[in-house]
CSV table of C-alpha atoms in Angstrom, one decimal:
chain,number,residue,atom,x,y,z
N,4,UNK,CA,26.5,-8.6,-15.2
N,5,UNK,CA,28.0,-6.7,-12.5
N,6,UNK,CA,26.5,-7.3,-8.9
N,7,UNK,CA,26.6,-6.2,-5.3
N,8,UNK,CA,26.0,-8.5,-2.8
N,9,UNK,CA,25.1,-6.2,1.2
N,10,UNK,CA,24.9,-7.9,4.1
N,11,UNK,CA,26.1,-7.4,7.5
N,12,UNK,CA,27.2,-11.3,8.3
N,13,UNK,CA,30.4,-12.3,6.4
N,14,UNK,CA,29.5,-15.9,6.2
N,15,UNK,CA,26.4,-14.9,4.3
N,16,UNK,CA,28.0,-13.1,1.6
N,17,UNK,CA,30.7,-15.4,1.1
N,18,UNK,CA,27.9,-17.7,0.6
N,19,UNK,CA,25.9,-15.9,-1.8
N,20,UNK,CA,29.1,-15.6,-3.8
N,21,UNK,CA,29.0,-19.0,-4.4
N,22,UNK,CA,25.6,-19.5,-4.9
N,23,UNK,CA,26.0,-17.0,-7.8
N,24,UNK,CA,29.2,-18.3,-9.1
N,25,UNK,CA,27.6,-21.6,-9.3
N,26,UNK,CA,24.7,-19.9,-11.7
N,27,UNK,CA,27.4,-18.8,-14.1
N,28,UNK,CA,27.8,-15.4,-12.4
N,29,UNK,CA,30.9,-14.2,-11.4
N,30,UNK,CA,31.4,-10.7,-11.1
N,31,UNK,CA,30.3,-10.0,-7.5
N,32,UNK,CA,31.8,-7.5,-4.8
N,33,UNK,CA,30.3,-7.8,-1.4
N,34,UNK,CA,29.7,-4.8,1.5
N,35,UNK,CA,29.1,-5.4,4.6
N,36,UNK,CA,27.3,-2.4,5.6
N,37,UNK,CA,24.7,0.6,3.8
N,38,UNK,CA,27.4,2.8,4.0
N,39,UNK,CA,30.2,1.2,2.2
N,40,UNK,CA,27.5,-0.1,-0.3
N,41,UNK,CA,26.8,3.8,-0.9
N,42,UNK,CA,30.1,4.6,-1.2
N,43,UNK,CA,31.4,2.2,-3.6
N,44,UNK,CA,28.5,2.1,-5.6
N,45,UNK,CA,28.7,5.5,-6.2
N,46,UNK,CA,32.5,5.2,-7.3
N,47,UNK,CA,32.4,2.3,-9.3
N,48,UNK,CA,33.2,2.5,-12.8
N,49,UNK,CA,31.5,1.2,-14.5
N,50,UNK,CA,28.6,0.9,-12.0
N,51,UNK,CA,26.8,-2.2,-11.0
N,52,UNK,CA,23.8,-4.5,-12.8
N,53,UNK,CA,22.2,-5.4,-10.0
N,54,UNK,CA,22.2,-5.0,-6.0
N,55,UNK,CA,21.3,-7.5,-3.1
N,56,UNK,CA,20.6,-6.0,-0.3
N,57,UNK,CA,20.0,-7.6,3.2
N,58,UNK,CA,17.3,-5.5,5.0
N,59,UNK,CA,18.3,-5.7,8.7
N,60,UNK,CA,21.9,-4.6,8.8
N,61,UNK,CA,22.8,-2.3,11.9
N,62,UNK,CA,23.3,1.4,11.1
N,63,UNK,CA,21.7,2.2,7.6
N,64,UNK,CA,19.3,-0.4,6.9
N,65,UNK,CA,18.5,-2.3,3.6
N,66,UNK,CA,15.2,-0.8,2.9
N,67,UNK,CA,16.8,3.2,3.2
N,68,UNK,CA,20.0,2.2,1.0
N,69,UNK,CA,16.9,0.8,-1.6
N,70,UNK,CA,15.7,4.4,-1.1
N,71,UNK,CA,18.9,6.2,-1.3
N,72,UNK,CA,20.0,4.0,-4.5
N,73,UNK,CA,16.7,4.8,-6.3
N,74,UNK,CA,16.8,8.2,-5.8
N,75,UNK,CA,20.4,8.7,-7.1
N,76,UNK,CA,20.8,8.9,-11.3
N,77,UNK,CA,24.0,6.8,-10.7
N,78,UNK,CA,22.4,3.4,-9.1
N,79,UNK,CA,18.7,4.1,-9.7
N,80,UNK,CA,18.3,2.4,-13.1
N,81,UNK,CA,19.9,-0.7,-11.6
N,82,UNK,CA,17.4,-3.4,-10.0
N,83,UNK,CA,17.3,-4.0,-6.4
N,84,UNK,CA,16.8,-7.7,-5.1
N,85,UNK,CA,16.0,-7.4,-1.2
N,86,UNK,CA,17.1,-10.9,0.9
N,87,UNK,CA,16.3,-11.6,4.4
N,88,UNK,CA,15.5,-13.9,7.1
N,89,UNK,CA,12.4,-11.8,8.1
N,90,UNK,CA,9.1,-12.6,6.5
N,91,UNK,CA,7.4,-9.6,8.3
N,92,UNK,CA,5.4,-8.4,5.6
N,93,UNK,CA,5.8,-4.8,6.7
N,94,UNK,CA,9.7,-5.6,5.3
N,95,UNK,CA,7.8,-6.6,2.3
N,96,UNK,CA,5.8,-3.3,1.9
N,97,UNK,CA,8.8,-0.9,3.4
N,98,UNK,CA,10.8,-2.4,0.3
N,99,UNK,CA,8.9,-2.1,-2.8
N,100,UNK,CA,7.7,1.0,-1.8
N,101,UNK,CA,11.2,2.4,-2.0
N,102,UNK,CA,11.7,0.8,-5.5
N,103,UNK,CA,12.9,-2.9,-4.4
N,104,UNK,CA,12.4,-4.9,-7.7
N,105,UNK,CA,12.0,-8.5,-5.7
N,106,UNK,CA,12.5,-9.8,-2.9
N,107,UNK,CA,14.4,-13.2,-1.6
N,108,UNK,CA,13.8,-15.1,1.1
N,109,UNK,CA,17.0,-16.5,3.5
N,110,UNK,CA,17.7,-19.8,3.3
N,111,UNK,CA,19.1,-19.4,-0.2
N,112,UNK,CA,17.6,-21.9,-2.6
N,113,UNK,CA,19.3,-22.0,-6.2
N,114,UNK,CA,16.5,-22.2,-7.9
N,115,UNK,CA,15.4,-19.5,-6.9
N,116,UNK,CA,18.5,-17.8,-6.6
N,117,UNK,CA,18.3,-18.5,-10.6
N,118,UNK,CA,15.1,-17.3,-11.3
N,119,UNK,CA,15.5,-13.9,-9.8
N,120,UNK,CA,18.9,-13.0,-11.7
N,121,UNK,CA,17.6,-14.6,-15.1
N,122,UNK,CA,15.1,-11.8,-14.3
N,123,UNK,CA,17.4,-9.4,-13.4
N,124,UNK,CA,19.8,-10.1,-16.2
N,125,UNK,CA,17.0,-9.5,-18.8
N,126,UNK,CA,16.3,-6.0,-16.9
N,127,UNK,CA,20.4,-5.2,-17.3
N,128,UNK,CA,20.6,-6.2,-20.8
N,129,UNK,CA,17.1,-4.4,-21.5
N,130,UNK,CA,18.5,-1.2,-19.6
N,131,UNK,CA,22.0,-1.5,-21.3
N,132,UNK,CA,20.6,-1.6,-24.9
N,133,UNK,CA,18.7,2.1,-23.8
N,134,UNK,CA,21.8,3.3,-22.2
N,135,UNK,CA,24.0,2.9,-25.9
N,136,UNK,CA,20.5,4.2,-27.3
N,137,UNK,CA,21.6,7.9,-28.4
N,138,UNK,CA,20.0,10.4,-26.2
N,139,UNK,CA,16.5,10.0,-24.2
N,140,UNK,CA,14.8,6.8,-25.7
N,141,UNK,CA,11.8,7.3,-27.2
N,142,UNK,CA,9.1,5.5,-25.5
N,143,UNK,CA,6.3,3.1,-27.8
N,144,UNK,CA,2.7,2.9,-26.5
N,145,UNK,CA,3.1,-0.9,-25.8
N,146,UNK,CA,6.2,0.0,-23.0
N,147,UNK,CA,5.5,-0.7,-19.4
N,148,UNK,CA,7.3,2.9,-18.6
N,149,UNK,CA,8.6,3.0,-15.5
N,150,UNK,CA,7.6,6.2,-13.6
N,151,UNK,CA,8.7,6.1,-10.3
N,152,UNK,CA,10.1,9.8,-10.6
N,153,UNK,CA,6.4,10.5,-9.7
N,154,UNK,CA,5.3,10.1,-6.1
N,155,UNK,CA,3.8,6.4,-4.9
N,156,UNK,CA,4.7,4.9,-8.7
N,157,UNK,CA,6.8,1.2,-8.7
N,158,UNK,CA,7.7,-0.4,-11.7
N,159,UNK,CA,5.3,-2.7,-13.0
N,160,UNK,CA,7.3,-5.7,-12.7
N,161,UNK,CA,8.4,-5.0,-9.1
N,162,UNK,CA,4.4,-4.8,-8.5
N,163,UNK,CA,3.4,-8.1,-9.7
N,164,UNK,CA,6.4,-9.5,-7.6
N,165,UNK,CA,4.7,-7.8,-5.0
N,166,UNK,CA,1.4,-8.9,-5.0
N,167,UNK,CA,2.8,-12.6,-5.2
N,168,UNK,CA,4.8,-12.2,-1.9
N,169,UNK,CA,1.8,-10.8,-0.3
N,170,UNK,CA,-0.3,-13.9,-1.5
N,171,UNK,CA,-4.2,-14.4,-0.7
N,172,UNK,CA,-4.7,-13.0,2.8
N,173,UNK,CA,-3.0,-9.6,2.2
N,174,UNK,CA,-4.9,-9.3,-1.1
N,175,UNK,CA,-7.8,-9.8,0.8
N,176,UNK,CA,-7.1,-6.4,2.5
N,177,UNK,CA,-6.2,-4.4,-1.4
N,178,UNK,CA,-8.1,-2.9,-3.6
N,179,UNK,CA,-7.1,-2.8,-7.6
N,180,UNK,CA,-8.3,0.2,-9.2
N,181,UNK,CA,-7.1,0.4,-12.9
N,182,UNK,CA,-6.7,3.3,-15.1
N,183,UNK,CA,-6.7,3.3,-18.7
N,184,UNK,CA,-5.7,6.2,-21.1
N,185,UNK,CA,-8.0,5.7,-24.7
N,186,UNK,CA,-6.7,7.8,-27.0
N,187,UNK,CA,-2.6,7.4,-25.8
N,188,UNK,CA,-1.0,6.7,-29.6
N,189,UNK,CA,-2.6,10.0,-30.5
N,190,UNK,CA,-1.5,11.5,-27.1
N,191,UNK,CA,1.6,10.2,-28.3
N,192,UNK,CA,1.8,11.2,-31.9
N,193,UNK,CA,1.3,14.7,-30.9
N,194,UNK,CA,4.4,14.8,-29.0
N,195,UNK,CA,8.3,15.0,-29.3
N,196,UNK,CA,9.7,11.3,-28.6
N,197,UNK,CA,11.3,12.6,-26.0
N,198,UNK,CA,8.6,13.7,-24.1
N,199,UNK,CA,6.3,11.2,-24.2
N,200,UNK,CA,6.7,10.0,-20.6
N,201,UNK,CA,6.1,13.6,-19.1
N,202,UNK,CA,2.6,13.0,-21.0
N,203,UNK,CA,2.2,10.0,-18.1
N,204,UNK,CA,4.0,11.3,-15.5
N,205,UNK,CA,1.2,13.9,-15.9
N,206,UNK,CA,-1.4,11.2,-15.5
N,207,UNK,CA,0.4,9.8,-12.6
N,208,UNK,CA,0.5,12.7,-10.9
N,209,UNK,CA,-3.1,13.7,-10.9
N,210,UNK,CA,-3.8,10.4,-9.9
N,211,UNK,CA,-1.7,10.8,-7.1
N,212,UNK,CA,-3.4,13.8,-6.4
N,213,UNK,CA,-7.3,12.9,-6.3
N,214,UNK,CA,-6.2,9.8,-4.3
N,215,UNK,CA,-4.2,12.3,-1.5
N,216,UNK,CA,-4.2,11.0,2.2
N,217,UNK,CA,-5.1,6.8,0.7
N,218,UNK,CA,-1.6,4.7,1.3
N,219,UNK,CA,-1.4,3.8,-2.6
N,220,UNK,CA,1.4,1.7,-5.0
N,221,UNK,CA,0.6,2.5,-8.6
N,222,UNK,CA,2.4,1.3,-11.5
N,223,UNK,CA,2.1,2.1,-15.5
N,224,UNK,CA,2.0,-1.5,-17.3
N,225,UNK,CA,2.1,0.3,-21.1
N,226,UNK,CA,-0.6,0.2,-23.6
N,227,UNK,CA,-2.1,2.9,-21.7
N,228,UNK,CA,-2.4,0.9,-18.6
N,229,UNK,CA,-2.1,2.3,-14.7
N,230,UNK,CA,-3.1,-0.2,-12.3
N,231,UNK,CA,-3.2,1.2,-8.4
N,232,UNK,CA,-3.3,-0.9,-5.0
N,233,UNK,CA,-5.1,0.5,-2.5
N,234,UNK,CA,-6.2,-0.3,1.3
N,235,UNK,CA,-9.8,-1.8,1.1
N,236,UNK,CA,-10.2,0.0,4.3
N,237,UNK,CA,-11.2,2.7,5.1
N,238,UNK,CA,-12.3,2.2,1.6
N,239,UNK,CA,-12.6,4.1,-1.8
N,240,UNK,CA,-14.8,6.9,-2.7
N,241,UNK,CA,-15.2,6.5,-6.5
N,242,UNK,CA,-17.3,9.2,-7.0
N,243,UNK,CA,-15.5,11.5,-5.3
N,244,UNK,CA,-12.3,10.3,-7.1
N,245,UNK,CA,-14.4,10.1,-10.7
N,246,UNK,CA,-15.3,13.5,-9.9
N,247,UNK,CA,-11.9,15.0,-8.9
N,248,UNK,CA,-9.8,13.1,-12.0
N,249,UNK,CA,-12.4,14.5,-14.0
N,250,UNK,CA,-11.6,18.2,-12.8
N,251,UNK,CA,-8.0,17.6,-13.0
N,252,UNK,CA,-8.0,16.0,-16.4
N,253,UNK,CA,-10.0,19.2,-17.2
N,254,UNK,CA,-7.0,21.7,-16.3
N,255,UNK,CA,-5.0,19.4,-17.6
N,256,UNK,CA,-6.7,19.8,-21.4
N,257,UNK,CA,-6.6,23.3,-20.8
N,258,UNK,CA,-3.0,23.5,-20.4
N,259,UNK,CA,-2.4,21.0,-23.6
N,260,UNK,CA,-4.8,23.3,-25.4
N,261,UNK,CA,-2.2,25.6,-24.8
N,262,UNK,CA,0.5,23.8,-25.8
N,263,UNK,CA,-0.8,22.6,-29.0
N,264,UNK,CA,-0.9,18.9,-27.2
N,265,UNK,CA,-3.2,16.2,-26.8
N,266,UNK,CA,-5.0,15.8,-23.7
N,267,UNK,CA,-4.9,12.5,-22.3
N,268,UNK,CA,-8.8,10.9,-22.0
N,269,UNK,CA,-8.4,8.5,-18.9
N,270,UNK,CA,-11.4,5.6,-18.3
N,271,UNK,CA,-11.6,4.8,-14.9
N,272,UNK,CA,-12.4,0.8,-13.7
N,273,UNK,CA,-14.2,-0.4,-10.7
N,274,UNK,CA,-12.4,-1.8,-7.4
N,275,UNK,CA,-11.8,-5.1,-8.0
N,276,UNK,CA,-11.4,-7.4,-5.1
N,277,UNK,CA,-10.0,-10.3,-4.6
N,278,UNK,CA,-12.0,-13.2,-2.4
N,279,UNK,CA,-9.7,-15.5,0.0
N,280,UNK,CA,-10.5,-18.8,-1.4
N,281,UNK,CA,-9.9,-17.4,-5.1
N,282,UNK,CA,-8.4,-20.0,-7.2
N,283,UNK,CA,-6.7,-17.4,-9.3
N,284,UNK,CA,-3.2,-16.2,-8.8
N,285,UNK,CA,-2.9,-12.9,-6.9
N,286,UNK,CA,-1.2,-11.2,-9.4
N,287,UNK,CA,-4.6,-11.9,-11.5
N,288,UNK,CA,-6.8,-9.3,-9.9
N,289,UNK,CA,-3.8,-6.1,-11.6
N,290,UNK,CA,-4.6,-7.6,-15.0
N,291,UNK,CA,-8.2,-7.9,-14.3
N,292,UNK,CA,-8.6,-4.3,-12.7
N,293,UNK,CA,-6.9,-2.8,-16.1
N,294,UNK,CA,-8.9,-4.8,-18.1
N,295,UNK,CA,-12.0,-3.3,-16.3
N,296,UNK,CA,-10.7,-0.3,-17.0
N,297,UNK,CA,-10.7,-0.3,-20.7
N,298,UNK,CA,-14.1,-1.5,-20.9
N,299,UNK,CA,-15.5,1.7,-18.8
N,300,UNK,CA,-18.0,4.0,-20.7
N,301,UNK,CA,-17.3,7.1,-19.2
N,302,UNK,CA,-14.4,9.1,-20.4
N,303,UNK,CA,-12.9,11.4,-18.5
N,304,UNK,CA,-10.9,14.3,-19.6
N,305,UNK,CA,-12.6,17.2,-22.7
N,306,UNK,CA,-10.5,16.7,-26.0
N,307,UNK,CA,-8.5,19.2,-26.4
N,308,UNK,CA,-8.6,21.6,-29.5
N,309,UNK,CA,-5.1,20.2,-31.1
N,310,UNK,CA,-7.2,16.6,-30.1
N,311,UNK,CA,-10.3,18.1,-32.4
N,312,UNK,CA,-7.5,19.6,-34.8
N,313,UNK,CA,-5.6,16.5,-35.4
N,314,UNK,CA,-8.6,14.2,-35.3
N,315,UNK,CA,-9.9,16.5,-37.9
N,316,UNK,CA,-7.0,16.0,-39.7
N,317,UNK,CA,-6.8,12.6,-39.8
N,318,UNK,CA,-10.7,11.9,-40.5
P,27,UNK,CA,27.5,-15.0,-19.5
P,28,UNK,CA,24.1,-15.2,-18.1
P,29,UNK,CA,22.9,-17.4,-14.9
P,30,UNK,CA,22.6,-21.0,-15.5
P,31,UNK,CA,21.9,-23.8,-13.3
P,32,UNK,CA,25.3,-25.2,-12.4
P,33,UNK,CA,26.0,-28.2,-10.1
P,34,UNK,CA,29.7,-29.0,-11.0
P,35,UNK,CA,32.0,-30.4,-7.9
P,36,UNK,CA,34.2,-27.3,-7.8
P,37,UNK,CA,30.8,-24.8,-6.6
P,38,UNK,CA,30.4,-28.0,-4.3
P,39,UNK,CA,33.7,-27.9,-3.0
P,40,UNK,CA,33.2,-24.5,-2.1
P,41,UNK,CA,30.2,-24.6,-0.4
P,42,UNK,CA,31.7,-27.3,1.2
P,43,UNK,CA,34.3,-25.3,2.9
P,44,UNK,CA,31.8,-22.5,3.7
P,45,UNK,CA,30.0,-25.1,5.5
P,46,UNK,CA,32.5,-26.7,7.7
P,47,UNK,CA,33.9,-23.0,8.3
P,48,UNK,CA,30.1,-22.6,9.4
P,49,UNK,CA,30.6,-25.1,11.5
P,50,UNK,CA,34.0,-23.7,13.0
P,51,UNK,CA,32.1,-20.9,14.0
P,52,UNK,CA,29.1,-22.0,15.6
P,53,UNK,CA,31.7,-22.2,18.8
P,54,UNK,CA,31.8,-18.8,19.2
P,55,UNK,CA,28.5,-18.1,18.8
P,56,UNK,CA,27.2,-20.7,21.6
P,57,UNK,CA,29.7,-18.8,23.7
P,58,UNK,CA,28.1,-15.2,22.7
P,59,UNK,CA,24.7,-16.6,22.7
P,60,UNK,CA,25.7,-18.0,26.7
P,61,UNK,CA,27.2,-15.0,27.8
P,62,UNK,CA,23.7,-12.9,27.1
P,63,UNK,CA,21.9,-15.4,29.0
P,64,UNK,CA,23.5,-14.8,32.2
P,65,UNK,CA,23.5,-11.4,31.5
P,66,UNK,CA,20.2,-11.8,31.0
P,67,UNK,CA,19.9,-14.1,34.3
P,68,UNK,CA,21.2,-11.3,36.4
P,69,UNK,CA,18.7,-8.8,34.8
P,70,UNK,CA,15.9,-10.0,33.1
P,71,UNK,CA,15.4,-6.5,31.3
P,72,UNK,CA,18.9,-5.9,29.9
P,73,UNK,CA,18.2,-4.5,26.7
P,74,UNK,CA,21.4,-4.5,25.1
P,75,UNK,CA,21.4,-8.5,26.1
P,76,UNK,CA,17.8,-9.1,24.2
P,77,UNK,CA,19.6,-6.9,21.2
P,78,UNK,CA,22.4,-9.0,21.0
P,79,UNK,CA,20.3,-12.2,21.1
P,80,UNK,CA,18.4,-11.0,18.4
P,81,UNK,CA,20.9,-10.2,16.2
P,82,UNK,CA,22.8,-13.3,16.2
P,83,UNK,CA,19.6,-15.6,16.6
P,84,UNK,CA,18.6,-13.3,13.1
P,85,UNK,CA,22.1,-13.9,11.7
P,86,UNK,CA,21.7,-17.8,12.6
P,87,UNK,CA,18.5,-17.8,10.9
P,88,UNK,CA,19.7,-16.5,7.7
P,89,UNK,CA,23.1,-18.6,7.3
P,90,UNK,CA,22.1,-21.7,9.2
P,91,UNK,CA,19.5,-23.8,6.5
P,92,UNK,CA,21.5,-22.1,3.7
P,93,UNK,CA,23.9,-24.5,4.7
P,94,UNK,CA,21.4,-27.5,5.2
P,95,UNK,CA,21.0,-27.3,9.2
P,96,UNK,CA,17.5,-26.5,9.1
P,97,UNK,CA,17.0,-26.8,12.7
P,98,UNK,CA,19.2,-24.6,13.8
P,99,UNK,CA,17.4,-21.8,11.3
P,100,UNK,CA,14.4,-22.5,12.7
P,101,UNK,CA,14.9,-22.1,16.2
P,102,UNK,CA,16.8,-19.0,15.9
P,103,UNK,CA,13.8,-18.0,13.5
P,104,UNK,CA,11.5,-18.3,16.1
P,105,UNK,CA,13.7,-16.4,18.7
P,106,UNK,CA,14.4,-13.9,16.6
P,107,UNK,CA,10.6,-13.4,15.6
P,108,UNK,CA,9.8,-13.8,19.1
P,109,UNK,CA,12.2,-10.8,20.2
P,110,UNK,CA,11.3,-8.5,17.1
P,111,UNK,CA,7.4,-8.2,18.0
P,112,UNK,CA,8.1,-7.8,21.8
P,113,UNK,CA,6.1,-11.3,22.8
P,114,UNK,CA,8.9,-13.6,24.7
P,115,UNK,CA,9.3,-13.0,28.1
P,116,UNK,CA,12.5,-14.3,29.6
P,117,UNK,CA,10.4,-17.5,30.8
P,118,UNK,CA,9.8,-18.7,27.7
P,119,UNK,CA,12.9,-17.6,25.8
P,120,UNK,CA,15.3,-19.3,28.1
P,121,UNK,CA,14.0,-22.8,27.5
P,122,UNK,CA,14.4,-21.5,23.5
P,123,UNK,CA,17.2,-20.4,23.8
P,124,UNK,CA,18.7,-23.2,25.5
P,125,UNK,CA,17.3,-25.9,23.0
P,126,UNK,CA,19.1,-23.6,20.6
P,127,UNK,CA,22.2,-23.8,21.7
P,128,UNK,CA,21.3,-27.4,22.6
P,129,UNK,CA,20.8,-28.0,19.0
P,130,UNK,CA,24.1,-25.9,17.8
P,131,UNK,CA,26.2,-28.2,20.2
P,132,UNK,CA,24.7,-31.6,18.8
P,133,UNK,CA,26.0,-30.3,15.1
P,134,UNK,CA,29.4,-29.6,16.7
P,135,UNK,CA,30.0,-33.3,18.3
P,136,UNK,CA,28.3,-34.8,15.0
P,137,UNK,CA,30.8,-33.1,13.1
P,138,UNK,CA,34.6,-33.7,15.5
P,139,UNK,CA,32.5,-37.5,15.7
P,140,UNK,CA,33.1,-37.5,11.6
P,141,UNK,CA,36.2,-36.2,11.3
């Protein structure tokens, strides 16, 4: 696994060099600044596994080299680790709303140190095995798809790491609202390999849309699954939102109708809170809030007539 | 070959260099940090002082516990905290800072008292 280590303060790097050869990993380059990250990470050949990136370096900082290496093809598959000194949690937010996949706190603790690039390592070998994959993969109904091409979407794994960091009191603040798509393996079936993620980018996007002017995170956990995070105040509107999903999933059919597609039927959960002396683990309340979800009775979303057709079909 | 937890004496020996080189270089950095205190004692407001403060204190608090001296992270921690939200006035980051670099010094004589 090929790694770069960013940070501003030589002694640091050297140290996180060691730290990492001492875990068994040995192909680190260090930068000590956003632009000479940028630079060589977009010359390297082949590119890097994995970045660590301090986020308060003079000049560009750590969160907007996050940004810039997510929104380049080159470095954007790889994961980002952010590590500083600062616990501000507005770090915290800036950084995995850019892409970051974790964050580590300074001092360095090995164990940690461990447990994030185990993580990261399984990310590497998981995008490695796609990149040797010939062409676009094709995506299964079980895969947590990562869709941050659309606007406000994270990667679910970056999002449970997330709501961790935040812990209790910040969850106090958040709203979960899950999402669930109940007919996706037909939504799938009905579509080239290929372009089964445009049928949730889709999704994503008109989410994105009904929820316009609410700060949101929102991430696709597979199986069907969106789960969103959003301020508890000024609060949620869910009939407004039922009713404008409901409208777009609408046009949406229309279009697919069109196409001879699928249209994607989407049950919407209730805003599940979490309560500051919960015993359960923060990350609970994203499973519980999809789970929600699924059990909803209302569909929203007409079937399409290639839904009726191929339901016909198959009855 | 993926991460493992490793604590052989070669990684040790490493970090144990780091550290003493650490060490080497806290000298500097008591001089830097007493240079933009009298800066600072001249003019109270000299923005370019506080910055340089807060970037070393942030620096210190990164590095310093790596390296076992915990009090030393957490000092600059709270100076650097302290600066970044706007709330120390001069008054009360003097005494800090001073215990700071109180603190650095006592590391320096424990370690030329070792060797």
């Amino acid at each position: 696994m090929k790694i770069l280590v960013v940070d501003d303060d030589p002694m640091f790097t050297e140290l996180m060099v060691a730290e990492l050869a001492a875990i068994g990993l040995y192909n680190v380059d260090v930068a000590h600044s956003g632009f000479d990250a940028l630079e060589r990470a977009l010359t390297e050949s082949p590119g890097y596994d994995c970045f660590l990136l301090d986020i308060e370096m003079p000049g560009m900082d750590g969160v907007e080299l996050c940004d810039r290496f997510k929104s380049n093809p080159v470095t954007q598959a790889a994961p980002i680790i952010m590590v500083s000194a600062s616990a501000a949690l507005g770090h915290v937010d800036d950084a995995f709303s850019k892409g970051a996949t974790d964050y580590l706190n300074k001092p360095l603790h090995r164990r940690e140190l461990l447990g994030r690039m185990r993580m990261v390592e399984t990310l590497a070998r998981r995008q490695a095995e796609q990149n040797s994959a010939q062409g676009t993969p094709a995506i299964d109904v079980g895969d947590p798809v990562n869709l941050s091409d659309a606007s406000s979407c994270i990667d679910y794994l970056a999002m449970q790491n997330y709501v961790l960091k935040l812990g209790s009191l910040r969850m106090y603040n958040l709203i979960a609202l899950g999402l669930h798509i109940s007919n996706l393996p037909d939504v799938f079936a009905g579509r080239e390999p290929v372009a089964r993620k445009d049928a949730l980018v889709d999704v994503a996007e008109i989410i994105v849309e009904c929820l316009t002017g609410v700060e949101i995170m929102m991430s696709y956990a597979g199986h069907g699954d969106f789960v969103i995070l959003l301020p508890r105040v000024p609060g949620y509107d869910p009939e407004t939102f039922t009713y404008q999903m409901n409208c777009e999933l609408d046009m949406l059919a229309e279009w697919c109708r069109n196409a001879s597609e699928i249209a994607p039927v989407v049950r919407v959960g209730n805003p599940i809170y979490r309560n500051l002396l919960s015993f359960k683990s923060p990350d609970d309340i994203l499973r519980a809030a999809m789970d929600d979800a699924r059990a909803a009775k209302q569909c929203l979303g007409r079937p399409s007539a290639a839904e009726t057709n191929f339901r016909a079909v198959a009855e | 070959m993926g991460p493992q937890a490793c604590n052989t004496p070669p990684f040790d020996r490493r970090l144990n260099l780091l550290r003493q080189r650490f060490l080497g270089g806290l000298v500097p950095r008591v001089l830097l940090l007493e240079q933009q205190c009298n800066l600072l004692r001249k003019n109270e407001s000299d923005g370019e002082a506080l910055q340089a403060i807060r970037s070393e204190c942030h620096k210190l608090a990164g590095v310093s516990a790596s390296f076992g001296f915990h009090d030393i992270g957490a000092m600059a921690g709270q100076i650097d905290i302290g600066l970044s939200s706007g709330s120390l006035t001069w008054k009360e980051l003097e005494p800090q800072l001073e215990n700071l670099m109180d603190i650095m010094e006592l590391h320096l004589e424990n370690a030329f008292d070792e060797t």
